[in-house]
mmCIF file of C-alpha atoms and ligand atoms in Angstrom:
data_model
loop_
_atom_site.group_PDB
_atom_site.id
_atom_site.type_symbol
_atom_site.label_atom_id
_atom_site.label_comp_id
_atom_site.label_asym_id
_atom_site.label_seq_id
_atom_site.Cartn_x
_atom_site.Cartn_y
_atom_site.Cartn_z
ATOM 1 C CA MET A 28 0.028 0.021 -0.305
ATOM 2 C CA SER A 29 3.181 2.242 -0.910
ATOM 3 C CA ALA A 30 1.888 5.677 -2.334
ATOM 4 C CA PRO A 31 -1.589 4.801 -3.396
ATOM 5 C CA ALA A 32 -2.620 6.425 -6.131
ATOM 6 C CA PRO A 33 -6.170 7.758 -6.531
ATOM 7 C CA ALA A 34 -9.058 5.422 -8.380
ATOM 8 C CA PRO A 35 -10.763 6.227 -11.239
ATOM 9 C CA SER A 36 -14.465 6.237 -10.072
ATOM 10 C CA PRO A 37 -15.621 2.529 -10.737
ATOM 11 C CA GLY A 38 -18.969 3.253 -10.152
ATOM 12 C CA ALA A 39 -19.326 4.603 -13.660
ATOM 13 C CA ARG A 40 -18.162 1.144 -14.928
ATOM 14 C CA GLY A 41 -20.344 -1.741 -15.104
ATOM 15 C CA PRO A 42 -18.249 -5.512 -14.769
ATOM 16 C CA ASP A 43 -18.414 -5.811 -18.624
ATOM 17 C CA THR A 44 -16.783 -2.932 -19.652
ATOM 18 C CA ALA A 45 -14.265 -2.560 -16.744
ATOM 19 C CA ALA A 46 -10.935 -4.665 -16.765
ATOM 20 C CA ALA A 47 -11.595 -7.651 -14.378
ATOM 21 C CA LEU A 48 -8.738 -7.925 -12.188
ATOM 22 C CA LEU A 49 -10.450 -11.404 -10.649
ATOM 23 C CA ARG A 50 -12.600 -13.666 -12.777
ATOM 24 C CA VAL A 51 -14.236 -17.038 -11.449
ATOM 25 C CA ASN A 52 -15.472 -19.071 -14.015
ATOM 26 C CA ASN A 53 -17.566 -22.052 -13.195
ATOM 27 C CA ILE A 54 -16.263 -23.532 -10.454
ATOM 28 C CA GLU A 55 -17.158 -26.513 -8.548
ATOM 29 C CA VAL A 56 -16.004 -27.403 -5.101
ATOM 30 C CA ILE A 57 -16.157 -30.300 -3.367
ATOM 31 C CA TYR A 58 -15.375 -31.091 0.435
ATOM 32 C CA ASP A 59 -13.951 -34.502 1.487
ATOM 33 C CA GLU A 60 -14.320 -35.881 -2.062
ATOM 34 C CA VAL A 61 -18.129 -36.074 -1.739
ATOM 35 C CA ILE A 62 -19.753 -32.969 -0.772
ATOM 36 C CA LEU A 63 -20.522 -30.662 -3.727
ATOM 37 C CA VAL A 64 -20.823 -26.865 -2.362
ATOM 38 C CA LEU A 65 -20.249 -25.189 -5.487
ATOM 39 C CA ARG A 66 -21.885 -25.862 -8.410
ATOM 40 C CA GLY A 67 -20.840 -23.912 -11.409
ATOM 41 C CA LEU A 68 -20.175 -20.696 -9.741
ATOM 42 C CA SER A 69 -19.207 -17.478 -12.020
ATOM 43 C CA LEU A 70 -18.418 -14.048 -10.824
ATOM 44 C CA GLU A 71 -15.781 -11.252 -11.671
ATOM 45 C CA VAL A 72 -14.447 -8.031 -9.799
ATOM 46 C CA PRO A 73 -13.504 -5.161 -12.005
ATOM 47 C CA GLU A 74 -10.356 -3.448 -11.007
ATOM 48 C CA GLY A 75 -10.823 -0.345 -8.479
ATOM 49 C CA SER A 76 -14.141 -1.380 -7.548
ATOM 50 C CA ILE A 77 -16.230 -2.603 -4.466
ATOM 51 C CA VAL A 78 -18.241 -5.969 -5.132
ATOM 52 C CA ALA A 79 -20.556 -7.551 -2.367
ATOM 53 C CA LEU A 80 -21.346 -11.121 -2.145
ATOM 54 C CA LEU A 81 -24.651 -11.858 -0.381
ATOM 55 C CA GLY A 82 -26.600 -14.969 0.451
ATOM 56 C CA SER A 83 -28.363 -17.356 2.971
ATOM 57 C CA ASN A 84 -26.129 -19.470 5.821
ATOM 58 C CA GLY A 85 -24.776 -22.378 3.850
ATOM 59 C CA ALA A 86 -24.923 -20.616 0.547
ATOM 60 C CA GLY A 87 -21.243 -21.437 0.030
ATOM 61 C CA LYS A 88 -19.708 -17.622 0.287
ATOM 62 C CA SER A 89 -16.826 -18.336 2.469
ATOM 63 C CA THR A 90 -16.191 -21.408 0.366
ATOM 64 C CA THR A 91 -15.981 -18.804 -2.558
ATOM 65 C CA LEU A 92 -13.386 -16.710 -0.695
ATOM 66 C CA LYS A 93 -11.373 -19.989 0.193
ATOM 67 C CA ALA A 94 -11.339 -21.167 -3.343
ATOM 68 C CA ILE A 95 -9.990 -17.747 -4.341
ATOM 69 C CA SER A 96 -7.335 -17.304 -1.512
ATOM 70 C CA GLY A 97 -6.310 -20.999 -2.168
ATOM 71 C CA LEU A 98 -7.224 -22.130 1.643
ATOM 72 C CA LEU A 99 -9.465 -25.031 0.212
ATOM 73 C CA PRO A 100 -6.466 -27.904 0.734
ATOM 74 C CA SER A 101 -6.361 -26.877 4.214
ATOM 75 C CA GLU A 102 -10.253 -27.848 4.535
ATOM 76 C CA GLN A 103 -10.037 -31.386 2.382
ATOM 77 C CA GLY A 104 -12.052 -29.294 -0.409
ATOM 78 C CA GLU A 105 -11.082 -28.621 -3.849
ATOM 79 C CA VAL A 106 -12.233 -26.827 -7.015
ATOM 80 C CA THR A 107 -12.830 -29.805 -9.483
ATOM 81 C CA SER A 108 -13.436 -27.783 -12.484
ATOM 82 C CA GLY A 109 -13.535 -24.258 -13.496
ATOM 83 C CA SER A 110 -10.688 -21.793 -12.910
ATOM 84 C CA VAL A 111 -9.702 -18.693 -10.632
ATOM 85 C CA VAL A 112 -8.056 -15.987 -12.998
ATOM 86 C CA PHE A 113 -6.512 -13.166 -11.401
ATOM 87 C CA GLU A 114 -5.043 -10.950 -13.430
ATOM 88 C CA GLY A 115 -5.403 -12.689 -16.412
ATOM 89 C CA GLN A 116 -3.270 -15.413 -15.142
ATOM 90 C CA ASP A 117 -4.796 -18.879 -14.197
ATOM 91 C CA ILE A 118 -4.180 -19.370 -10.022
ATOM 92 C CA THR A 119 -6.937 -22.269 -9.613
ATOM 93 C CA ARG A 120 -4.055 -24.549 -8.527
ATOM 94 C CA MET A 121 -1.429 -22.032 -7.062
ATOM 95 C CA ASP A 122 -0.563 -22.351 -3.381
ATOM 96 C CA ALA A 123 -2.228 -19.823 -0.775
ATOM 97 C CA PRO A 124 1.158 -17.977 0.064
ATOM 98 C CA GLU A 125 1.859 -17.246 -3.419
ATOM 99 C CA ARG A 126 -1.493 -15.796 -4.107
ATOM 100 C CA VAL A 127 -0.767 -13.360 -0.825
ATOM 101 C CA ARG A 128 2.379 -12.527 -2.944
ATOM 102 C CA ARG A 129 0.325 -11.748 -6.183
ATOM 103 C CA GLY A 130 -1.453 -9.349 -4.341
ATOM 104 C CA LEU A 131 -4.676 -11.426 -2.923
ATOM 105 C CA SER A 132 -5.383 -10.921 0.973
ATOM 106 C CA LEU A 133 -8.294 -12.453 2.933
ATOM 107 C CA CYS A 134 -9.653 -11.339 6.235
ATOM 108 C CA MET A 135 -11.120 -14.518 7.339
ATOM 109 C CA GLU A 136 -14.867 -14.689 9.307
ATOM 110 C CA GLY A 137 -13.932 -14.051 12.783
ATOM 111 C CA ARG A 138 -11.088 -11.690 12.431
ATOM 112 C CA HIS A 139 -8.776 -14.177 14.019
ATOM 113 C CA VAL A 140 -6.029 -11.613 15.216
ATOM 114 C CA PHE A 141 -2.990 -12.737 17.400
ATOM 115 C CA PRO A 142 -4.659 -12.721 20.961
ATOM 116 C CA HIS A 143 -1.330 -12.621 22.828
ATOM 117 C CA LEU A 144 0.670 -10.014 20.425
ATOM 118 C CA SER A 145 0.708 -6.494 20.400
ATOM 119 C CA VAL A 146 -1.627 -4.548 17.793
ATOM 120 C CA ALA A 147 2.142 -3.431 16.421
ATOM 121 C CA ASP A 148 2.999 -7.122 16.000
ATOM 122 C CA ASN A 149 0.172 -8.485 14.474
ATOM 123 C CA LEU A 150 0.177 -5.933 11.954
ATOM 124 C CA LEU A 151 3.873 -6.862 11.137
ATOM 125 C CA ALA A 152 2.652 -10.526 11.208
ATOM 126 C CA GLY A 153 0.648 -9.361 8.208
ATOM 127 C CA GLY A 154 3.692 -8.151 6.375
ATOM 128 C CA TYR A 155 5.605 -11.090 6.438
ATOM 129 C CA THR A 156 5.748 -11.566 2.622
ATOM 130 C CA ARG A 157 7.124 -8.429 2.113
ATOM 131 C CA PRO A 158 9.410 -7.335 4.788
ATOM 132 C CA ARG A 159 11.173 -4.560 2.905
ATOM 133 C CA GLU A 160 8.116 -2.473 2.497
ATOM 134 C CA ALA A 161 6.722 -3.115 6.059
ATOM 135 C CA GLY A 162 7.857 -0.182 7.837
ATOM 136 C CA GLU A 163 6.496 2.024 4.953
ATOM 137 C CA THR A 164 2.980 0.084 4.629
ATOM 138 C CA LEU A 165 3.065 -0.030 8.673
ATOM 139 C CA GLY A 166 3.191 3.861 8.488
ATOM 140 C CA PHE A 167 0.093 4.027 5.928
ATOM 141 C CA VAL A 168 -2.036 1.783 7.902
ATOM 142 C CA TYR A 169 -1.409 4.177 11.109
ATOM 143 C CA GLU A 170 -2.317 7.090 9.231
ATOM 144 C CA PHE A 171 -5.083 5.331 7.895
ATOM 145 C CA PHE A 172 -6.495 3.852 11.429
ATOM 146 C CA PRO A 173 -5.194 6.377 13.765
ATOM 147 C CA LYS A 174 -6.946 4.657 16.775
ATOM 148 C CA LEU A 175 -4.405 1.315 15.588
ATOM 149 C CA ALA A 176 -1.353 3.568 16.136
ATOM 150 C CA GLU A 177 -2.614 4.592 19.538
ATOM 151 C CA MET A 178 -3.118 1.509 20.485
ATOM 152 C CA ARG A 179 -0.039 -0.176 19.066
ATOM 153 C CA GLY A 180 1.645 -1.441 22.047
ATOM 154 C CA ARG A 181 -1.829 -2.591 23.444
ATOM 155 C CA THR A 182 -2.603 -6.450 23.475
ATOM 156 C CA ALA A 183 -4.593 -7.391 20.813
ATOM 157 C CA GLY A 184 -6.689 -9.869 22.720
ATOM 158 C CA PHE A 185 -7.944 -6.930 24.968
ATOM 159 C CA LEU A 186 -9.267 -4.742 22.232
ATOM 160 C CA SER A 187 -13.223 -4.792 21.552
ATOM 161 C CA GLY A 188 -14.558 -6.435 18.640
ATOM 162 C CA GLY A 189 -14.845 -3.341 16.802
ATOM 163 C CA GLU A 190 -11.121 -2.374 17.225
ATOM 164 C CA GLN A 191 -10.134 -6.109 16.570
ATOM 165 C CA GLN A 192 -12.090 -5.809 13.141
ATOM 166 C CA MET A 193 -9.860 -2.839 12.090
ATOM 167 C CA LEU A 194 -6.913 -4.555 13.188
ATOM 168 C CA ALA A 195 -7.814 -7.701 11.348
ATOM 169 C CA ILE A 196 -8.107 -5.219 8.218
ATOM 170 C CA GLY A 197 -5.014 -3.558 9.133
ATOM 171 C CA ARG A 198 -3.353 -6.774 9.055
ATOM 172 C CA ALA A 199 -4.623 -7.611 5.710
ATOM 173 C CA LEU A 200 -3.261 -4.418 3.764
ATOM 174 C CA MET A 201 0.059 -5.099 5.379
ATOM 175 C CA ALA A 202 0.422 -7.594 2.662
ATOM 176 C CA GLY A 203 -0.146 -5.041 0.369
ATOM 177 C CA PRO A 204 -3.073 -6.363 -1.647
ATOM 178 C CA LYS A 205 -4.696 -5.423 -5.084
ATOM 179 C CA LEU A 206 -7.806 -7.506 -4.239
ATOM 180 C CA LEU A 207 -8.800 -7.328 -0.374
ATOM 181 C CA MET A 208 -11.626 -9.851 0.194
ATOM 182 C CA LEU A 209 -13.480 -9.862 4.044
ATOM 183 C CA ASP A 210 -15.924 -12.243 5.245
ATOM 184 C CA GLU A 211 -17.938 -10.870 7.245
ATOM 185 C CA PRO A 212 -16.426 -7.766 8.645
ATOM 186 C CA SER A 213 -19.583 -6.614 10.391
ATOM 187 C CA LEU A 214 -20.167 -10.192 12.469
ATOM 188 C CA GLY A 215 -21.146 -9.688 16.021
ATOM 189 C CA LEU A 216 -20.896 -5.890 15.916
ATOM 190 C CA ALA A 217 -22.967 -3.586 16.895
ATOM 191 C CA PRO A 218 -24.649 -1.473 14.283
ATOM 192 C CA LEU A 219 -23.017 1.729 14.712
ATOM 193 C CA LEU A 220 -19.886 -0.219 14.209
ATOM 194 C CA VAL A 221 -20.908 -1.782 11.322
ATOM 195 C CA GLU A 222 -21.585 1.576 9.655
ATOM 196 C CA GLU A 223 -17.845 2.379 10.696
ATOM 197 C CA ILE A 224 -16.662 -0.618 8.860
ATOM 198 C CA PHE A 225 -18.139 -0.238 6.062
ATOM 199 C CA GLU A 226 -17.141 3.698 5.790
ATOM 200 C CA THR A 227 -13.918 2.765 6.225
ATOM 201 C CA ILE A 228 -14.206 0.078 3.338
ATOM 202 C CA SER A 229 -15.272 3.027 1.250
ATOM 203 C CA ARG A 230 -12.722 5.308 2.394
ATOM 204 C CA LEU A 231 -9.984 2.593 1.339
ATOM 205 C CA ASN A 232 -11.520 2.026 -2.034
ATOM 206 C CA ALA A 233 -12.211 5.620 -2.860
ATOM 207 C CA GLU A 234 -8.617 6.796 -1.710
ATOM 208 C CA THR A 235 -6.240 4.141 -2.675
ATOM 209 C CA GLY A 236 -8.093 2.439 -5.527
ATOM 210 C CA LEU A 237 -7.961 -0.849 -3.466
ATOM 211 C CA THR A 238 -10.611 -3.026 -5.099
ATOM 212 C CA VAL A 239 -12.624 -5.162 -2.644
ATOM 213 C CA LEU A 240 -14.689 -8.254 -2.389
ATOM 214 C CA VAL A 241 -16.819 -8.272 0.395
ATOM 215 C CA ILE A 242 -19.313 -11.035 1.980
ATOM 216 C CA GLU A 243 -21.738 -9.777 4.161
ATOM 217 C CA GLN A 244 -25.243 -10.738 5.941
ATOM 218 C CA ASN A 245 -25.938 -7.173 6.469
ATOM 219 C CA ALA A 246 -27.096 -6.642 2.964
ATOM 220 C CA ARG A 247 -28.343 -3.122 2.908
ATOM 221 C CA THR A 248 -24.909 -1.830 4.556
ATOM 222 C CA ALA A 249 -22.858 -3.733 1.797
ATOM 223 C CA LEU A 250 -25.015 -2.767 -0.850
ATOM 224 C CA SER A 251 -24.914 1.049 0.038
ATOM 225 C CA VAL A 252 -20.838 1.010 -0.504
ATOM 226 C CA ALA A 253 -20.704 -1.742 -3.144
ATOM 227 C CA HIS A 254 -20.877 -0.764 -6.701
ATOM 228 C CA HIS A 255 -21.928 -4.196 -7.855
ATOM 229 C CA GLY A 256 -23.497 -7.413 -5.989
ATOM 230 C CA TYR A 257 -24.034 -11.108 -6.338
ATOM 231 C CA ILE A 258 -26.156 -13.020 -4.651
ATOM 232 C CA MET A 259 -25.599 -16.662 -4.264
ATOM 233 C CA GLU A 260 -27.782 -19.662 -3.025
ATOM 234 C CA GLN A 261 -26.851 -23.341 -2.900
ATOM 235 C CA GLY A 262 -23.490 -22.848 -4.498
ATOM 236 C CA ARG A 263 -24.631 -20.883 -7.385
ATOM 237 C CA ILE A 264 -24.951 -17.276 -8.046
ATOM 238 C CA MET A 265 -29.028 -16.610 -8.299
ATOM 239 C CA LEU A 266 -28.711 -12.807 -9.484
ATOM 240 C CA GLU A 267 -26.292 -9.911 -10.093
ATOM 241 C CA ASP A 268 -26.641 -6.128 -10.774
ATOM 242 C CA SER A 269 -25.111 -2.803 -9.588
ATOM 243 C CA ALA A 270 -25.414 -2.372 -6.420
ATOM 244 C CA GLY A 271 -28.319 0.022 -6.797
ATOM 245 C CA ALA A 272 -30.507 -2.179 -8.795
ATOM 246 C CA LEU A 273 -30.222 -4.817 -6.408
ATOM 247 C CA ALA A 274 -31.077 -2.684 -3.385
ATOM 248 C CA ASP A 275 -34.040 -1.483 -5.405
ATOM 249 C CA ASN A 276 -35.198 -4.928 -6.455
ATOM 250 C CA PRO A 277 -38.508 -5.899 -4.833
ATOM 251 C CA ASP A 278 -37.271 -9.480 -4.394
ATOM 252 C CA VAL A 279 -34.218 -8.648 -2.683
ATOM 253 C CA LYS A 280 -35.589 -5.982 -0.480
ATOM 254 C CA GLU A 281 -38.233 -9.199 0.262
ATOM 255 C CA PHE A 282 -35.974 -11.498 1.170
ATOM 256 C CA TYR A 283 -32.440 -9.802 2.229
ATOM 257 C CA LEU A 284 -33.453 -6.461 3.376
ATOM 258 C CA GLY A 285 -36.122 -7.352 5.212
ATOM 259 C CA ILE A 286 -38.763 -4.959 3.423
ATOM 260 C CA GLY A 287 -42.360 -5.967 2.891
ATOM 261 C CA GLY A 288 -41.937 -9.814 3.800
ATOM 262 C CA GLY A 289 -43.457 -11.529 6.548
ATOM 263 C CA ASP A 290 -41.728 -14.099 7.886
ATOM 264 C CA SER A 291 -38.672 -13.322 4.940
ATOM 265 C CA GLU A 292 -35.968 -14.941 6.955
ATOM 266 C CA LYS A 293 -37.287 -18.514 6.591
ATOM 267 C CA LYS A 294 -37.754 -18.378 2.689
ATOM 268 C CA SER A 295 -35.276 -18.010 0.200
ATOM 269 C CA TYR A 296 -34.659 -16.331 -3.303
ATOM 270 C CA ARG A 297 -34.875 -19.487 -4.750
ATOM 271 C CA ASP A 298 -38.622 -19.626 -3.277
ATOM 272 C CA VAL A 299 -39.626 -16.102 -4.844
ATOM 273 C CA LYS A 300 -37.982 -17.680 -8.262
ATOM 274 C CA HIS A 301 -40.159 -20.689 -8.034
ATOM 275 C CA TYR A 302 -43.181 -18.776 -6.900
ATOM 276 C CA LYS A 303 -43.046 -16.146 -9.812
ATOM 277 C CA ARG A 304 -42.727 -18.733 -12.329
ATOM 278 C CA ARG A 305 -45.857 -20.656 -11.214
ATOM 279 C CA LYS A 306 -47.912 -17.277 -11.024
ATOM 280 C CA ARG A 307 -46.924 -16.923 -14.686
ATOM 281 C CA TRP A 308 -48.615 -20.167 -15.776
ATOM 282 C CA LEU A 309 -51.530 -19.645 -13.724
HETATM 283 N N1 LIG B 413 -14.755 -28.014 5.716
HETATM 284 C C1 LIG B 413 -15.780 -28.277 4.876
HETATM 285 N N2 LIG B 413 -16.238 -29.691 5.309
HETATM 286 C C2 LIG B 413 -17.241 -29.949 4.528
HETATM 287 N N3 LIG B 413 -18.449 -28.846 4.453
HETATM 288 C C3 LIG B 413 -18.076 -27.694 4.483
HETATM 289 C C4 LIG B 413 -16.685 -27.303 4.976
HETATM 290 N N4 LIG B 413 -16.935 -26.031 5.130
HETATM 291 C C5 LIG B 413 -18.425 -25.829 4.716
HETATM 292 N N5 LIG B 413 -18.968 -26.896 4.256
HETATM 293 C C6 LIG B 413 -20.116 -26.627 3.897
HETATM 294 O O1 LIG B 413 -20.214 -26.051 2.826
HETATM 295 C C7 LIG B 413 -21.651 -25.449 2.733
HETATM 296 C C8 LIG B 413 -21.376 -23.979 2.436
HETATM 297 O O2 LIG B 413 -20.668 -23.593 3.643
HETATM 298 P P1 LIG B 413 -19.875 -21.829 3.361
HETATM 299 O O3 LIG B 413 -19.020 -21.662 4.761
HETATM 300 O O4 LIG B 413 -18.990 -21.932 2.448
HETATM 301 O O5 LIG B 413 -21.170 -21.278 3.667
HETATM 302 P P2 LIG B 413 -21.615 -19.416 3.692
HETATM 303 O O6 LIG B 413 -22.423 -18.816 2.679
HETATM 304 O O7 LIG B 413 -20.223 -18.911 4.371
HETATM 305 O O8 LIG B 413 -22.533 -19.608 5.304
HETATM 306 P P3 LIG B 413 -22.481 -18.881 6.515
HETATM 307 O O9 LIG B 413 -23.252 -17.523 5.970
HETATM 308 O O10 LIG B 413 -23.299 -19.314 7.724
HETATM 309 O O11 LIG B 413 -20.705 -18.301 6.741
HETATM 310 C C9 LIG B 413 -22.559 -25.707 4.034
HETATM 311 O O12 LIG B 413 -22.937 -26.674 3.565
HETATM 312 C C10 LIG B 413 -21.237 -26.161 4.695
HETATM 313 O O13 LIG B 413 -21.507 -27.133 6.036
HETATM 314 MG MG1 LIG B 414 -19.535 -17.870 5.672
#
């Protein structure tokens, strides 16, 4: 993250016109050689954009990020078909550390800071792949998160949930990513902190041009900062559109934004589709 250049406005570009930094082509993922979790999933993340990946529990969102980051082998998971292409290069079989070196950085669900290490040491651990740039990047992270600078000597395990999330993002930035992936950064945080996290993500994107792929349960907040969104269910993308169009889509409103539906949480987007199809036949 040295000398970040201002980004062109990604909002003006759709994924069809902008260069895709990441392209996931029709991937299938299997765990333990039998459990098929991703069933032909495709998505793309244009350079300089924020893309939100939304969907109900168990849809396969985290699995998607693990497939992109190369973390499936440690969970007996495997991409059995399709490809992951980053900056035009097929990285489907590349090991995870090499992907980090190439600029893919994942902030896993649940934050996972090193609780016994100080804030500063947590950050330095995130920069292990590029020790020569660590000092400069640390300076950038402290500038971007003045609160982390104030707390640099504190033990990470004693920070609040929101502070730990900021630290987790700061640590991911230490790897100098071109694509930052965040798995439910707002999990377990109070509404005000959720806003703060997303405001941070938006500012990072606007000020440094960093490309972001974010998984989020909190669809309303995610769509308010994202440029483009994908909705997945049962291992496939069910719907994709600009974030604004998704936020206005009546089905998305009912099933993901909790507007207009009764017990919407128990249904799924798939149900809406089936219902619509039936209605057309009647
Ligand atoms: N290591 C694993 N071994 C076997 N099955 C797994 C493994 N990890 C995930 N799964 C299964 O894959 C499916 C998708 O899981 P995943 O964690 O990707 O979903 P998710 O969309 O991130 O859900 P959530 O919103 O709850 O985080 C689930 O049915 C889950 O049980
Ligand atoms: Mg998950």
